Amino acid sequence: MFKFKNASSSSSANGSKSSAGCLIPFGLIFFAAGLVITYFISSMIVENYQTRSWDKVAAEIVSAEVKVDRSADEDPFSLGVRFRYSVDGREFTSDTYSRVGRTSDSYEKLALRVKTLLAEDSAVAYVNPKDPAEAFLNPGSVWFGLTILFPLSFVVIGGGLAYWGFRSLKKTKKENAGGTVSISSSPTSSSKGATIGIVLGLIFAVVGLGMLYPLGIRPVALAQSAKNWIETPCKILWGKVRSHDSDDGTTYSVDIFYAYEFEGQKHRSNRYSFIGGSSGGYKGKRAIVDKFKKAKNPVCYVDPKLPERAVLKREMGWGALLGLIPVVFLLVGAGIAFASFKARAKALVGQPAGGEPSSYVQPLVSTTSSTGPRSVAAGERVLSPGKKRILSVFGLLIVALFWNGLVFGLLFREAWLNDGELFLKLFSIPFMLVGIGIVAGFFYTLLALFNPKPVLTLSPGEVTLGENASLKWTLKGSTGRIQRFRILVKGVERATYTRGTNTVTDEETFSTAVLVEKTQAMEMHEGGFEFKIPHDLMYSFKATSNEILWKLEVRGDIPFWPDLSDAYDITVHPPANS
């Protein structure tokens, strides 16, 4: 005989503990990482503000040039500038452009900065009022402060996840203390959840929009413009293949530095194509470098409107597909935000459920054991995992490849392989942790794919309250690894109602019963039984504000391996005489 229990059953409690156990550490990691990055950015913002409050003094540019360090493994170019200024009748000189180092892997960027400095009739130096010998030309961008919004989003998201996790543990503890917990005792606000979805979607969309210009729009625009650039002879100053080592392997990039003359002015550049970055395949990069080094009359293409800008290869080729990556981010983020907005709007206009949630009697369910084969009535329904497990694995694989391809292919390379600034390294850590978590989830799901596959035969295919139904199961695969095998039937209620000015949606398991429990491997392979769900329980139901769901769950405890866990929705009709 099987007894239907309320939501405080051990199975529900264990599920709550498991969910909370995932939410709390994951949320705390996000929260802590966000706090650390917020602290460093705040310090930099304060320092930037303090520098901008220094005395502004007219300065004269004495010299400005791009310095080249051929021996440097990364960022061989630096901005060399010297200026003089006067404070209280005393003359000072300084060669500091800004507090942040001005080394770069782009000669063109610094050449344009030099051009701007030399073209100015006068410059403004920011002088330390406490030490007039300390001065800068560039105190930093006023827009830098907006970067603090990114780590703050991690603080909010991480804090929210940890809060929900602790709240779930508190709820589980209360349920385990005894007594039936009302559905309304621990509500989860659907409108708040939808708001979080909107925020997350907008963050994804903004990130995609931010990447769209440098990875998509700008390279394509330059490639189109370069069709009209002037073909100009050039001289190769050096050509090499740069290697970038990481734990995941070595990537390579083309590094060609060349000089050219345009309209009587001498220029230099190291732009090979409009698509930067590094990738695998040393031989291909080596062939490109050797081709230009051995060329008798190499040419580059010069922008006639901006002669400091030149390129060796003006066609984009397959590299143009990189521009689709931020588009995917943008579309996914916009889709999440739009769907969450619709869900929130639907929740806010939902009607109250009407009255208090029903309390259910916990009766016994009579069952008859069946050890041998038996004829099954017509209208049976066969339930099996089918392709669900495979789809889950491939879905996580696509997400893992997409996310980690972006994070480790772009952000990780810029932050760690190219020795990026401390802020960039700290900013990349939460994204890397998410990527590692997705990969772990993929392998977990992949291992679960090889679990025994349960096949259930339910007859009749749709159950009626108070009437007998039969269920047979077969486990395909090795059952010897399973220590405990169970089949449960659960009733779940979802209710949307108004509480004050908020509309909330709650979900609670109002009834659960363990239909079969086996601990011997020989008994797990197959079996069958009859059962009935009490006539005074609620049948399957769906309305605007309420929904009753029934499901069969198959669980198997497997040590040192993902547990067997499959669920199937079933339809339960009201009693025939109702």
Coordinates of N, CA and C in Angstrom, one line a residue, residues 184-283:
S184 N 0.9 29.1 -0.1 CA 1.2 30.5 0.1 C 2.2 30.8 1.2
S185 N 2.8 29.8 1.8 CA 3.7 30.1 2.9 C 5.1 30.6 2.4
S186 N 5.5 30.3 1.2 CA 6.8 30.8 0.7 C 6.7 31.1 -0.7
P187 N 6.1 32.1 -1.1 CA 5.9 32.5 -2.5 C 7.1 32.9 -3.2
T188 N 7.1 32.6 -4.5 CA 8.2 33.1 -5.4 C 7.6 34.0 -6.4
S189 N 8.0 35.2 -6.4 CA 7.3 36.2 -7.2 C 7.7 36.0 -8.7
S190 N 6.7 35.7 -9.5 CA 7.0 35.6 -11.0 C 7.3 36.9 -11.6
S191 N 6.7 38.0 -11.1 CA 7.1 39.3 -11.7 C 8.5 39.6 -11.4
K192 N 9.0 39.3 -10.2 CA 10.4 39.6 -9.8 C 11.3 38.7 -10.7
G193 N 10.9 37.4 -10.8 CA 11.7 36.5 -11.7 C 11.8 37.0 -13.1
A194 N 10.7 37.5 -13.6 CA 10.7 38.1 -15.0 C 11.5 39.3 -15.1
T195 N 11.5 40.1 -14.0 CA 12.4 41.3 -14.0 C 13.8 40.9 -14.1
I196 N 14.2 39.9 -13.3 CA 15.6 39.4 -13.4 C 15.9 39.0 -14.8
G197 N 15.0 38.3 -15.5 CA 15.2 37.8 -16.9 C 15.4 39.0 -17.8
I198 N 14.6 40.1 -17.6 CA 14.8 41.3 -18.4 C 16.1 41.9 -18.2
V199 N 16.6 41.9 -17.0 CA 17.9 42.5 -16.7 C 19.0 41.7 -17.4
L200 N 18.9 40.4 -17.2 CA 20.0 39.5 -17.8 C 19.9 39.6 -19.3
G201 N 18.7 39.6 -19.9 CA 18.6 39.7 -21.3 C 19.2 41.0 -21.8
L202 N 18.9 42.1 -21.1 CA 19.5 43.4 -21.5 C 21.0 43.4 -21.4
I203 N 21.6 42.7 -20.4 CA 23.0 42.7 -20.2 C 23.6 42.0 -21.4
F204 N 23.0 40.8 -21.8 CA 23.5 40.1 -23.0 C 23.4 40.9 -24.2
A205 N 22.3 41.6 -24.4 CA 22.1 42.5 -25.6 C 23.1 43.6 -25.6
V206 N 23.4 44.2 -24.5 CA 24.3 45.3 -24.4 C 25.7 44.8 -24.7
V207 N 26.1 43.7 -24.2 CA 27.4 43.1 -24.5 C 27.5 42.8 -26.0
G208 N 26.5 42.2 -26.5 CA 26.5 42.0 -28.0 C 26.6 43.2 -28.8
L209 N 25.9 44.3 -28.3 CA 25.9 45.5 -29.0 C 27.3 46.2 -28.9
G210 N 27.9 46.0 -27.7 CA 29.2 46.6 -27.5 C 30.3 45.9 -28.4
M211 N 30.1 44.6 -28.6 CA 31.1 43.8 -29.4 C 30.8 44.0 -30.9
L212 N 29.6 44.4 -31.2 CA 29.2 44.4 -32.7 C 30.1 45.4 -33.5
Y213 N 30.4 46.6 -32.9 CA 31.1 47.6 -33.6 C 32.6 47.1 -33.9
P214 N 33.3 46.7 -32.8 CA 34.7 46.4 -33.1 C 34.9 45.1 -33.9
L215 N 34.0 44.1 -33.7 CA 34.1 42.8 -34.4 C 33.4 42.7 -35.7
G216 N 32.3 43.5 -35.8 CA 31.5 43.4 -37.0 C 31.5 44.6 -37.9
I217 N 30.9 45.7 -37.4 CA 30.7 46.9 -38.2 C 31.9 47.5 -38.7
R218 N 32.9 47.8 -37.8 CA 34.1 48.5 -38.1 C 34.9 47.7 -39.2
P219 N 35.2 46.4 -39.0 CA 36.0 45.7 -40.0 C 35.4 45.6 -41.3
V220 N 34.0 45.4 -41.4 CA 33.3 45.4 -42.7 C 33.4 46.8 -43.3
A221 N 33.2 47.8 -42.5 CA 33.2 49.2 -43.1 C 34.6 49.5 -43.6
L222 N 35.7 49.1 -42.9 CA 37.0 49.4 -43.4 C 37.3 48.6 -44.7
A223 N 36.9 47.3 -44.7 CA 37.1 46.5 -45.9 C 36.4 47.1 -47.1
Q224 N 35.2 47.6 -46.9 CA 34.5 48.2 -48.0 C 35.2 49.5 -48.5
S225 N 35.7 50.3 -47.5 CA 36.4 51.5 -47.8 C 37.7 51.3 -48.5
A226 N 38.4 50.2 -48.1 CA 39.7 49.9 -48.6 C 39.7 49.5 -50.1
K227 N 38.5 49.2 -50.7 CA 38.5 49.0 -52.1 C 38.9 50.2 -52.9
N228 N 38.8 51.4 -52.3 CA 39.2 52.6 -53.0 C 40.6 53.1 -52.5
W229 N 41.3 52.4 -51.6 CA 42.5 52.9 -51.1 C 43.6 52.7 -52.2
I230 N 44.7 53.5 -52.0 CA 45.7 53.5 -53.0 C 46.8 52.4 -52.8
E231 N 47.0 51.7 -53.9 CA 48.1 50.7 -53.8 C 49.4 51.4 -53.8
T232 N 50.2 51.1 -52.8 CA 51.5 51.8 -52.6 C 52.6 50.8 -52.3
P233 N 53.8 51.0 -52.9 CA 54.9 50.1 -52.6 C 55.3 50.3 -51.1
C234 N 55.8 49.2 -50.5 CA 56.2 49.2 -49.1 C 57.4 48.4 -48.9
K235 N 58.1 48.6 -47.8 CA 59.3 47.9 -47.4 C 59.0 47.1 -46.1
I236 N 59.3 45.8 -46.1 CA 59.0 45.0 -44.9 C 60.2 45.2 -44.0
L237 N 59.9 45.8 -42.8 CA 60.9 46.0 -41.8 C 61.1 44.8 -40.9
W238 N 60.1 44.1 -40.6 CA 60.2 42.7 -40.0 C 59.0 41.9 -40.3
G239 N 59.1 40.6 -40.2 CA 58.0 39.7 -40.4 C 58.2 38.5 -39.6
K240 N 57.3 38.2 -38.7 CA 57.4 37.0 -37.8 C 56.0 36.5 -37.5
V241 N 56.1 35.3 -37.0 CA 54.8 34.7 -36.5 C 54.9 34.7 -35.0
R242 N 54.0 35.4 -34.3 CA 54.0 35.5 -32.9 C 53.2 34.3 -32.3
S243 N 53.7 33.7 -31.3 CA 53.0 32.6 -30.6 C 52.4 33.1 -29.3
H244 N 51.3 32.6 -28.9 CA 50.6 33.0 -27.7 C 50.2 31.7 -27.0
D245 N 50.9 31.4 -25.9 CA 50.8 30.2 -25.1 C 49.7 30.3 -24.1
S246 N 49.0 29.2 -23.9 CA 48.0 29.1 -22.8 C 47.9 27.6 -22.4
D247 N 47.1 27.4 -21.4 CA 46.8 26.0 -20.9 C 46.1 25.2 -22.0
D248 N 45.4 25.9 -22.9 CA 44.6 25.1 -23.9 C 45.4 24.9 -25.2
G249 N 46.7 25.4 -25.2 CA 47.5 25.2 -26.4 C 48.1 26.5 -26.8
T250 N 48.6 26.5 -28.0 CA 49.3 27.7 -28.5 C 48.6 28.2 -29.8
T251 N 48.4 29.5 -29.8 CA 47.8 30.1 -31.0 C 48.8 31.0 -31.6
Y252 N 48.6 31.4 -32.9 CA 49.6 32.2 -33.6 C 48.9 33.3 -34.3
S253 N 49.7 34.4 -34.6 CA 49.2 35.6 -35.3 C 50.3 36.1 -36.2
V254 N 49.9 36.7 -37.3 CA 50.8 37.3 -38.3 C 51.3 38.7 -37.7
D255 N 52.6 38.9 -37.7 CA 53.2 40.1 -37.3 C 54.2 40.7 -38.4
I256 N 53.7 41.6 -39.1 CA 54.5 42.2 -40.2 C 54.5 43.7 -40.0
F257 N 55.7 44.2 -39.9 CA 55.9 45.7 -39.7 C 56.5 46.2 -41.0
Y258 N 55.9 47.3 -41.6 CA 56.4 47.7 -42.9 C 56.4 49.3 -42.9
A259 N 57.2 49.8 -43.8 CA 57.2 51.3 -44.0 C 56.8 51.6 -45.4
Y260 N 56.2 52.8 -45.6 CA 55.8 53.2 -47.0 C 55.8 54.7 -47.0
E261 N 55.8 55.2 -48.2 CA 55.8 56.7 -48.4 C 54.6 57.1 -49.2
F262 N 53.9 58.1 -48.7 CA 52.6 58.5 -49.4 C 52.6 60.1 -49.4
E263 N 52.5 60.6 -50.6 CA 52.5 62.0 -50.9 C 53.7 62.7 -50.2
G264 N 54.8 62.1 -50.3 CA 56.1 62.7 -49.8 C 56.3 62.6 -48.3
Q265 N 55.4 61.9 -47.6 CA 55.5 61.7 -46.1 C 55.8 60.2 -45.9
K266 N 56.7 60.0 -44.9 CA 57.0 58.6 -44.5 C 56.1 58.1 -43.4
H267 N 55.7 56.9 -43.6 CA 54.8 56.3 -42.6 C 55.2 54.8 -42.3
R268 N 54.6 54.3 -41.2 CA 54.8 52.9 -40.9 C 53.5 52.3 -40.4
S269 N 53.4 51.0 -40.5 CA 52.2 50.3 -40.0 C 52.5 48.9 -39.8
N270 N 51.7 48.2 -38.9 CA 51.8 46.8 -38.7 C 50.5 46.1 -38.9
R271 N 49.5 46.7 -39.6 CA 48.2 46.1 -39.9 C 48.3 45.2 -41.1
Y272 N 48.1 43.9 -40.8 CA 48.1 42.9 -41.9 C 46.7 42.9 -42.6
S273 N 45.6 42.7 -41.7 CA 44.3 42.7 -42.2 C 43.4 43.4 -41.2
F274 N 42.1 43.5 -41.6 CA 41.2 44.2 -40.7 C 40.6 43.3 -39.6
I275 N 41.0 42.0 -39.6 CA 40.6 41.1 -38.5 C 41.8 40.7 -37.7
G276 N 41.8 41.1 -36.5 CA 43.0 40.8 -35.6 C 42.8 39.5 -34.9
G277 N 43.6 39.3 -33.8 CA 43.5 38.1 -33.0 C 44.4 37.0 -33.5
S278 N 44.4 35.9 -32.8 CA 45.3 34.8 -33.1 C 44.4 33.5 -33.2
S279 N 45.0 32.5 -33.8 CA 44.3 31.3 -34.0 C 45.3 30.2 -34.2
G280 N 44.8 28.9 -34.2 CA 45.7 27.8 -34.5 C 46.2 27.8 -35.9
G281 N 47.2 26.9 -36.2 CA 47.7 26.8 -37.5 C 48.9 27.6 -37.8
Y282 N 50.1 27.1 -37.3 CA 51.3 27.8 -37.5 C 51.7 27.9 -39.0
K283 N 51.6 26.8 -39.7 CA 52.1 26.7 -41.1 C 51.4 27.8 -41.9

